[in-house]
């Protein structure tokens, strides 16, 4: 039979080879090799990704609105003034101080991330309307700026830490162009025994800015080297903080190369490191680097996709933000350390920013939780690398600070983990923080030690605001003893460990499980089992006391955060130990602990709330919280019950009922177009998990937009965290919700087999196609048009079995494996074993294959 081919547009101009006779005949007619190696949907990735591009027709009003360019390790927003192209070169591995510092006791004063300002000055107003445009190509990672008779293209080299500008100047005359390299602060800044030294110099044909941070035995240095090709230039010292190259011949295109490097080793020549990168880039030249980047980005985009469209434009808007999320994360999360939530690589006001240089777990999760399903697990490597590298400090912290075994991962921490304490300080801290010694009896020695410690680190977070008095910084305590927003919060360790487990689920990599994930799981389980304030009570249940419910409740009892964490972490620790065949003596102890662990606290634990619908609440009576209301719903920014797979579809009937009642409790007036979730909110995620279509229809786009009184900038970013904290937290949260709505693939309980549910919470009036990674090791593709699911395609990344909820309930699914018709399946749950590389396609029996022939219509 001769194949008949039609081309359809699926929102992003996807093309699909379709036989107008029965779908079964089409798949049998193609060669098995083609089906095995070729996805059913052939995507025009360039046209898809281009939908997320940024288009500016006028200069931005402020630097934070610039366009992001980066290679995952270094980057900058690119913006203009009337006469200049401006950048601030940032890196993920530059920190002025470590977590042992005693000289940044005032909040928000640490230097973080930035290495230099770079400006290209054209000597006159060229970037003005009506001559102006700036376009960001997400598909190629290039920002193109056009002004009056000038043009520049900016990109970051994927292979080396070099940013490039290709400049064309068609103006008449001999107006010089100035390439300025500027310091971030004065050449010498001292704070106690901390010093920040900046030095400008000319080295051969290059100009260099080196900065060094030192305090006690801590050292960090960075260097930025700037050079040109295609034009002659002279170096000139402008003042003590600025060195520049004067480009005298500006009629021919020329390239500006900006290389950077960083080190924690005082014996390493950081200038030479940066110079070597610049030399390598100049040898290749702009065009070859551009072609290299095109190949890299094209390969990146082929790993997954989401294509959405709807008559009201809402789905299209969500898609653009989702694609942009991936672009920004690829541009900022490929280094040694994760990109920081407060500014990422996009800070523009120097290296001072709100919230300093600590990593805040809840905020970081906004950026990283959605990456698993994107099939870009490499973008999670910086996060895992940071936590695994400092694992030994977590063991010491568990013992010193809490008198427990295992590991303690604080909610907020420095890049180098948790500092070891002097023995006497640790002993007193344990007694104070475990509520064994009244706060009023704390010693002067303890308070003197705490006085200069970083106030945003978890263990010192009872310190609050302060002021300078007679030359001395005097802080005010929060007023609740040793409590603060994040210092009696242990669930971060469980969430980090659970993410290690999730990576195993997505990859089935036993080496990862053995070497990286299991130590985290075991460490957190042992911490909880041995935590002194976990006690078995008269009811036979293990209870936990004097702990937080995220930042909402301090000093609670059986808080939602901690009970959820234990109910999530113990099952997967047991499962991991069984898979690896280790710790046979521990498994029964963990099983006994889990069996007798107190249940999640509900409103019916309060006598005055038993007439209302049962919902989960923050804390259990009778122990009163120091701060916060135990009767309140779980924190909407964290939603711990949903994070740990405790209320997924398939959960027991009672938990499912409570989960839905709890979700409804956040929306007393219902969900509509006027409801705007907070930047960090996981309510859209929870709604998608519960299959609540209105949560996706309204909450998801409104989280992206934010409330009308809050600004979303032209680059889709916001500064919700304060000064110079340009970020995409809300976009990351929305991406996580979107994935759950399109392809929810979590287990019915922690450690259970994952079940794929396509279009689990998707509005039927919105059309969609996707290719996402699932937690059972399969890439899953499907398409929905006008409420009908056309097919499901599974591509096995390793040997395993995919459990798929039948998308056509009540009907049979016809199955094709590597191009061959292999029969049909029926029932609610379809079981599909596969070898690595297998492609399995399922279509509805009796379906109308002409549904694919909608030529000329958007999906």
Tab-separated table of N, CA and C in Angstrom, residues 673-796:
chain	number	residue	atom	x	y	z
A	673	UNK	N	-10.232	33.729	37.341
A	673	UNK	CA	-9.225	34.562	36.704
A	673	UNK	C	-8.632	35.602	37.637
A	674	UNK	N	-9.266	35.834	38.771
A	674	UNK	CA	-8.786	36.869	39.694
A	674	UNK	C	-7.875	36.313	40.783
A	675	UNK	N	-7.589	35.018	40.740
A	675	UNK	CA	-6.739	34.403	41.765
A	675	UNK	C	-5.311	34.329	41.247
A	676	UNK	N	-4.387	34.967	41.977
A	676	UNK	CA	-2.984	35.019	41.566
A	676	UNK	C	-2.105	34.353	42.624
A	677	UNK	N	-1.580	33.171	42.349
A	677	UNK	CA	-0.699	32.518	43.326
A	677	UNK	C	0.577	33.319	43.525
A	678	UNK	N	1.148	33.201	44.709
A	678	UNK	CA	2.402	33.865	45.043
A	678	UNK	C	3.543	33.268	44.220
A	679	UNK	N	4.626	34.014	44.120
A	679	UNK	CA	5.788	33.603	43.330
A	679	UNK	C	6.253	32.193	43.691
A	680	UNK	N	6.359	31.895	44.978
A	680	UNK	CA	6.885	30.602	45.415
A	680	UNK	C	5.817	29.527	45.551
A	681	UNK	N	4.576	29.873	45.346
A	681	UNK	CA	3.476	28.970	45.663
A	681	UNK	C	3.526	27.672	44.871
A	682	UNK	N	3.254	26.563	45.600
A	682	UNK	CA	3.130	25.262	44.953
A	682	UNK	C	1.667	24.850	44.811
A	683	UNK	N	0.752	25.778	45.044
A	683	UNK	CA	-0.659	25.450	44.893
A	683	UNK	C	-1.004	25.026	43.463
A	684	UNK	N	-0.464	25.679	42.421
A	684	UNK	CA	-0.737	25.158	41.073
A	684	UNK	C	-0.230	23.729	40.881
A	685	UNK	N	0.919	23.408	41.481
A	685	UNK	CA	1.459	22.043	41.387
A	685	UNK	C	0.528	21.063	42.080
A	686	UNK	N	0.107	21.413	43.303
A	686	UNK	CA	-0.793	20.530	44.042
A	686	UNK	C	-2.098	20.327	43.289
A	687	UNK	N	-2.639	21.403	42.716
A	687	UNK	CA	-3.867	21.285	41.952
A	687	UNK	C	-3.721	20.366	40.760
A	688	UNK	N	-2.588	20.475	40.056
A	688	UNK	CA	-2.349	19.608	38.900
A	688	UNK	C	-2.235	18.154	39.327
A	689	UNK	N	-1.549	17.894	40.438
A	689	UNK	CA	-1.419	16.520	40.934
A	689	UNK	C	-2.796	15.933	41.244
A	690	UNK	N	-3.676	16.752	41.798
A	690	UNK	CA	-5.020	16.288	42.146
A	690	UNK	C	-5.937	16.177	40.930
A	691	UNK	N	-5.427	16.576	39.762
A	691	UNK	CA	-6.247	16.497	38.558
A	691	UNK	C	-7.256	17.611	38.447
A	692	UNK	N	-6.990	18.728	39.122
A	692	UNK	CA	-7.941	19.844	39.141
A	692	UNK	C	-7.683	20.745	37.934
A	693	UNK	N	-8.503	20.621	36.927
A	693	UNK	CA	-8.284	21.322	35.655
A	693	UNK	C	-8.320	22.831	35.843
A	694	UNK	N	-9.189	23.349	36.707
A	694	UNK	CA	-9.263	24.799	36.898
A	694	UNK	C	-7.987	25.356	37.515
A	695	UNK	N	-7.284	24.534	38.293
A	695	UNK	CA	-6.008	24.984	38.841
A	695	UNK	C	-5.015	25.254	37.731
A	696	UNK	N	-5.079	24.435	36.700
A	696	UNK	CA	-4.195	24.631	35.553
A	696	UNK	C	-4.701	25.784	34.689
A	697	UNK	N	-5.989	25.836	34.461
A	697	UNK	CA	-6.564	26.840	33.572
A	697	UNK	C	-6.338	28.269	34.102
A	698	UNK	N	-6.431	28.454	35.420
A	698	UNK	CA	-6.353	29.806	35.973
A	698	UNK	C	-5.085	30.062	36.795
A	699	UNK	N	-4.744	29.125	37.686
A	699	UNK	CA	-3.612	29.383	38.581
A	699	UNK	C	-2.288	29.418	37.832
A	700	UNK	N	-2.147	28.537	36.854
A	700	UNK	CA	-0.862	28.434	36.173
A	700	UNK	C	-0.528	29.723	35.403
A	701	UNK	N	-1.387	30.202	34.513
A	701	UNK	CA	-1.027	31.458	33.829
A	701	UNK	C	-0.974	32.650	34.764
A	702	UNK	N	-1.796	32.649	35.815
A	702	UNK	CA	-1.781	33.787	36.732
A	702	UNK	C	-0.545	33.801	37.611
A	703	UNK	N	0.029	32.634	37.900
A	703	UNK	CA	1.302	32.634	38.616
A	703	UNK	C	2.388	33.245	37.743
A	704	UNK	N	2.334	32.983	36.463
A	704	UNK	CA	3.306	33.563	35.539
A	704	UNK	C	3.140	35.076	35.435
A	705	UNK	N	1.897	35.517	35.427
A	705	UNK	CA	1.646	36.957	35.273
A	705	UNK	C	1.894	37.719	36.563
A	706	UNK	N	1.632	37.092	37.684
A	706	UNK	CA	1.602	37.729	38.994
A	706	UNK	C	0.415	38.691	39.059
A	707	UNK	N	0.091	39.140	40.247
A	707	UNK	CA	-1.008	40.085	40.419
A	707	UNK	C	-0.664	41.393	39.728
A	708	UNK	N	-1.676	42.136	39.271
A	708	UNK	CA	-1.415	43.370	38.512
A	708	UNK	C	-0.512	44.359	39.214
A	709	UNK	N	-0.520	44.352	40.544
A	709	UNK	CA	0.313	45.320	41.267
A	709	UNK	C	1.780	44.905	41.340
A	710	UNK	N	2.111	43.708	40.887
A	710	UNK	CA	3.491	43.232	40.916
A	710	UNK	C	4.046	43.162	39.495
A	711	UNK	N	5.267	43.625	39.347
A	711	UNK	CA	5.855	43.760	38.015
A	711	UNK	C	6.455	42.460	37.495
A	712	UNK	N	6.122	42.133	36.253
A	712	UNK	CA	6.870	41.159	35.472
A	712	UNK	C	7.553	41.950	34.361
A	713	UNK	N	8.871	41.840	34.279
A	713	UNK	CA	9.633	42.691	33.373
A	713	UNK	C	9.574	42.161	31.937
A	714	UNK	N	9.994	42.969	30.973
A	714	UNK	CA	9.947	42.528	29.568
A	714	UNK	C	10.725	41.244	29.308
A	715	UNK	N	11.722	40.922	30.139
A	715	UNK	CA	12.479	39.684	29.962
A	715	UNK	C	11.851	38.506	30.711
A	716	UNK	N	10.587	38.663	31.132
A	716	UNK	CA	9.802	37.648	31.824
A	716	UNK	C	10.298	37.381	33.240
A	717	UNK	N	11.303	38.093	33.702
A	717	UNK	CA	11.821	37.913	35.042
A	717	UNK	C	11.151	38.893	35.994
A	718	UNK	N	11.432	38.717	37.296
A	718	UNK	CA	10.945	39.665	38.285
A	718	UNK	C	12.017	39.870	39.346
A	719	UNK	N	11.803	40.847	40.203
A	719	UNK	CA	12.723	41.112	41.313
A	719	UNK	C	11.954	40.981	42.626
A	720	UNK	N	11.177	39.908	42.709
A	720	UNK	CA	10.318	39.682	43.870
A	720	UNK	C	11.092	39.514	45.166
A	721	UNK	N	12.358	39.137	45.096
A	721	UNK	CA	13.141	38.905	46.311
A	721	UNK	C	13.885	40.139	46.805
A	722	UNK	N	13.740	41.255	46.124
A	722	UNK	CA	14.402	42.462	46.602
A	722	UNK	C	15.390	43.002	45.595
A	723	UNK	N	16.299	43.849	46.080
A	723	UNK	CA	17.190	44.550	45.159
A	723	UNK	C	18.185	43.607	44.485
A	724	UNK	N	18.295	43.767	43.176
A	724	UNK	CA	19.220	43.020	42.322
A	724	UNK	C	19.060	41.502	42.462
A	725	UNK	N	17.811	41.059	42.517
A	725	UNK	CA	17.542	39.619	42.630
A	725	UNK	C	16.758	39.111	41.417
A	726	UNK	N	17.117	39.564	40.247
A	726	UNK	CA	16.431	39.177	39.018
A	726	UNK	C	16.352	37.655	38.932
A	727	UNK	N	15.115	37.110	38.791
A	727	UNK	CA	14.975	35.655	38.900
A	727	UNK	C	13.749	35.163	38.133
A	728	UNK	N	13.627	33.831	38.056
A	728	UNK	CA	12.495	33.181	37.385
A	728	UNK	C	11.847	32.144	38.302
A	729	UNK	N	11.799	32.394	39.591
A	729	UNK	CA	11.236	31.411	40.516
A	729	UNK	C	9.806	31.022	40.134
A	730	UNK	N	8.983	32.014	39.840
A	730	UNK	CA	7.574	31.716	39.555
A	730	UNK	C	7.446	30.902	38.264
A	731	UNK	N	8.373	31.111	37.299
A	731	UNK	CA	8.311	30.355	36.043
A	731	UNK	C	8.684	28.900	36.299
A	732	UNK	N	9.661	28.681	37.179
A	732	UNK	CA	10.020	27.312	37.530
A	732	UNK	C	8.890	26.582	38.224
A	733	UNK	N	8.214	27.266	39.144
A	733	UNK	CA	7.069	26.649	39.801
A	733	UNK	C	5.974	26.306	38.778
A	734	UNK	N	5.701	27.235	37.873
A	734	UNK	CA	4.672	26.994	36.860
A	734	UNK	C	5.065	25.847	35.930
A	735	UNK	N	6.356	25.735	35.627
A	735	UNK	CA	6.830	24.630	34.777
A	735	UNK	C	6.547	23.287	35.437
A	736	UNK	N	6.750	23.217	36.749
A	736	UNK	CA	6.481	21.981	37.481
A	736	UNK	C	4.994	21.629	37.417
A	737	UNK	N	4.136	22.630	37.572
A	737	UNK	CA	2.692	22.393	37.490
A	737	UNK	C	2.286	21.957	36.092
A	738	UNK	N	2.864	22.583	35.089
A	738	UNK	CA	2.553	22.234	33.700
A	738	UNK	C	2.881	20.775	33.418
A	739	UNK	N	4.043	20.341	33.844
A	739	UNK	CA	4.446	18.956	33.597
A	739	UNK	C	3.494	17.971	34.261
A	740	UNK	N	3.052	18.299	35.489
A	740	UNK	CA	2.113	17.417	36.185
A	740	UNK	C	0.776	17.369	35.462
A	741	UNK	N	0.380	18.478	34.872
A	741	UNK	CA	-0.892	18.531	34.150
A	741	UNK	C	-0.832	17.737	32.854
A	742	UNK	N	0.302	17.780	32.168
A	742	UNK	CA	0.451	17.103	30.877
A	742	UNK	C	0.790	15.627	31.024
A	743	UNK	N	1.689	15.321	31.941
A	743	UNK	CA	2.194	13.940	32.037
A	743	UNK	C	2.574	13.643	33.482
A	744	UNK	N	1.568	13.430	34.317
A	744	UNK	CA	1.862	13.109	35.710
A	744	UNK	C	2.333	11.666	35.768
A	745	UNK	N	3.480	11.439	36.393
A	745	UNK	CA	4.077	10.107	36.315
A	745	UNK	C	4.711	9.687	37.629
A	746	UNK	N	4.034	9.967	38.715
A	746	UNK	CA	4.554	9.639	40.039
A	746	UNK	C	3.893	8.378	40.575
A	747	UNK	N	4.462	7.794	41.631
A	747	UNK	CA	3.884	6.574	42.207
A	747	UNK	C	2.673	6.884	43.083
A	748	UNK	N	1.929	5.853	43.432
A	748	UNK	CA	0.793	6.028	44.319
A	748	UNK	C	1.227	6.222	45.760
A	749	UNK	N	2.474	5.871	46.068
A	749	UNK	CA	3.023	6.019	47.418
A	749	UNK	C	4.539	6.096	47.289
A	750	UNK	N	5.239	6.654	48.262
A	750	UNK	CA	6.699	6.799	48.152
A	750	UNK	C	7.390	5.459	47.927
A	751	UNK	N	8.217	5.413	46.903
A	751	UNK	CA	8.951	4.197	46.598
A	751	UNK	C	8.195	3.211	45.745
A	752	UNK	N	6.944	3.504	45.422
A	752	UNK	CA	6.150	2.594	44.601
A	752	UNK	C	6.452	2.747	43.122
A	753	UNK	N	5.872	1.897	42.296
A	753	UNK	CA	6.083	2.011	40.846
A	753	UNK	C	5.371	3.245	40.309
A	754	UNK	N	6.039	3.958	39.421
A	754	UNK	CA	5.450	5.169	38.851
A	754	UNK	C	4.410	4.804	37.794
A	755	UNK	N	3.376	5.609	37.734
A	755	UNK	CA	2.293	5.400	36.765
A	755	UNK	C	2.174	6.651	35.905
A	756	UNK	N	2.229	6.482	34.592
A	756	UNK	CA	2.134	7.600	33.660
A	756	UNK	C	0.666	7.896	33.383
A	757	UNK	N	0.295	9.148	33.557
A	757	UNK	CA	-1.067	9.609	33.277
A	757	UNK	C	-0.968	10.800	32.335
A	758	UNK	N	-1.286	10.605	31.063
A	758	UNK	CA	-1.148	11.695	30.102
A	758	UNK	C	-2.360	12.606	30.178
A	759	UNK	N	-2.118	13.893	30.053
A	759	UNK	CA	-3.140	14.942	30.112
A	759	UNK	C	-4.004	14.786	31.363
A	760	UNK	N	-3.314	14.555	32.451
A	760	UNK	CA	-3.914	14.251	33.743
A	760	UNK	C	-4.822	15.376	34.237
A	761	UNK	N	-4.428	16.638	33.997
A	761	UNK	CA	-5.226	17.773	34.477
A	761	UNK	C	-5.293	18.861	33.410
A	762	UNK	N	-5.390	18.457	32.170
A	762	UNK	CA	-5.280	19.418	31.076
A	762	UNK	C	-6.663	19.852	30.587
A	763	UNK	N	-6.880	21.154	30.437
A	763	UNK	CA	-8.170	21.623	29.916
A	763	UNK	C	-8.418	21.093	28.507
A	764	UNK	N	-9.591	20.543	28.277
A	764	UNK	CA	-9.885	19.914	26.989
A	764	UNK	C	-9.946	20.913	25.844
A	765	UNK	N	-10.178	22.179	26.152
A	765	UNK	CA	-10.242	23.179	25.081
A	765	UNK	C	-8.860	23.700	24.692
A	766	UNK	N	-7.819	23.257	25.391
A	766	UNK	CA	-6.451	23.639	25.039
A	766	UNK	C	-5.780	22.458	24.345
A	767	UNK	N	-5.170	22.712	23.207
A	767	UNK	CA	-4.470	21.661	22.482
A	767	UNK	C	-3.009	21.596	22.916
A	768	UNK	N	-2.435	20.407	22.849
A	768	UNK	CA	-1.075	20.247	23.353
A	768	UNK	C	-0.395	19.040	22.742
A	769	UNK	N	0.915	19.108	22.681
A	769	UNK	CA	1.769	17.967	22.358
A	769	UNK	C	3.015	18.098	23.222
A	770	UNK	N	3.585	16.960	23.622
A	770	UNK	CA	4.751	17.038	24.504
A	770	UNK	C	5.624	15.810	24.346
A	771	UNK	N	6.855	15.952	24.789
A	771	UNK	CA	7.797	14.846	24.948
A	771	UNK	C	8.537	15.126	26.246
A	772	UNK	N	8.260	14.348	27.288
A	772	UNK	CA	8.821	14.568	28.613
A	772	UNK	C	9.333	13.246	29.181
A	773	UNK	N	10.242	13.366	30.135
A	773	UNK	CA	10.807	12.174	30.771
A	773	UNK	C	9.970	11.801	31.988
A	774	UNK	N	9.802	10.504	32.198
A	774	UNK	CA	8.993	10.035	33.321
A	774	UNK	C	9.861	9.340	34.361
A	775	UNK	N	9.292	9.160	35.538
A	775	UNK	CA	10.038	8.586	36.655
A	775	UNK	C	10.224	7.080	36.549
A	776	UNK	N	9.740	6.476	35.475
A	776	UNK	CA	10.016	5.055	35.266
A	776	UNK	C	11.032	4.839	34.153
A	777	UNK	N	11.734	5.922	33.759
A	777	UNK	CA	12.817	5.777	32.800
A	777	UNK	C	12.406	5.788	31.353
A	778	UNK	N	11.216	6.315	31.044
A	778	UNK	CA	10.756	6.403	29.667
A	778	UNK	C	10.605	7.864	29.251
A	779	UNK	N	10.863	8.134	27.974
A	779	UNK	CA	10.432	9.390	27.385
A	779	UNK	C	9.020	9.177	26.866
A	780	UNK	N	8.123	10.071	27.237
A	780	UNK	CA	6.711	9.921	26.907
A	780	UNK	C	6.295	11.058	25.979
A	781	UNK	N	5.690	10.714	24.848
A	781	UNK	CA	5.150	11.708	23.918
A	781	UNK	C	3.661	11.454	23.745
A	782	UNK	N	2.906	12.535	23.587
A	782	UNK	CA	1.495	12.397	23.296
A	782	UNK	C	0.983	13.718	22.760
A	783	UNK	N	-0.240	13.686	22.225
A	783	UNK	CA	-0.859	14.899	21.698
A	783	UNK	C	-2.347	14.857	21.988
A	784	UNK	N	-2.868	16.022	22.343
A	784	UNK	CA	-4.311	16.157	22.533
A	784	UNK	C	-4.818	17.265	21.632
A	785	UNK	N	-5.880	16.967	20.897
A	785	UNK	CA	-6.482	17.972	20.034
A	785	UNK	C	-7.981	17.932	20.219
A	786	UNK	N	-8.547	19.104	20.559
A	786	UNK	CA	-9.990	19.219	20.770
A	786	UNK	C	-10.480	18.166	21.761
A	787	UNK	N	-9.672	17.944	22.804
A	787	UNK	CA	-10.061	17.040	23.870
A	787	UNK	C	-9.793	15.580	23.610
A	788	UNK	N	-9.281	15.239	22.439
A	788	UNK	CA	-9.035	13.840	22.102
A	788	UNK	C	-7.538	13.550	22.135
A	789	UNK	N	-7.179	12.466	22.800
A	789	UNK	CA	-5.780	12.033	22.861
A	789	UNK	C	-5.526	11.118	21.671
A	790	UNK	N	-4.657	11.557	20.779
A	790	UNK	CA	-4.437	10.838	19.528
A	790	UNK	C	-3.602	9.576	19.701
A	791	UNK	N	-2.573	9.647	20.514
A	791	UNK	CA	-1.651	8.526	20.658
A	791	UNK	C	-0.808	8.744	21.910
A	792	UNK	N	-0.115	7.701	22.319
A	792	UNK	CA	0.930	7.790	23.339
A	792	UNK	C	2.127	7.030	22.805
A	793	UNK	N	3.292	7.651	22.861
A	793	UNK	CA	4.526	7.012	22.418
A	793	UNK	C	5.489	6.938	23.592
A	794	UNK	N	6.076	5.771	23.799
A	794	UNK	CA	7.014	5.537	24.893
A	794	UNK	C	8.363	5.139	24.307
A	795	UNK	N	9.421	5.834	24.732
A	795	UNK	CA	10.771	5.500	24.284
A	795	UNK	C	11.577	5.106	25.521
A	796	UNK	N	11.921	3.828	25.621
A	796	UNK	CA	12.606	3.311	26.806
A	796	UNK	C	14.056	3.773	26.836
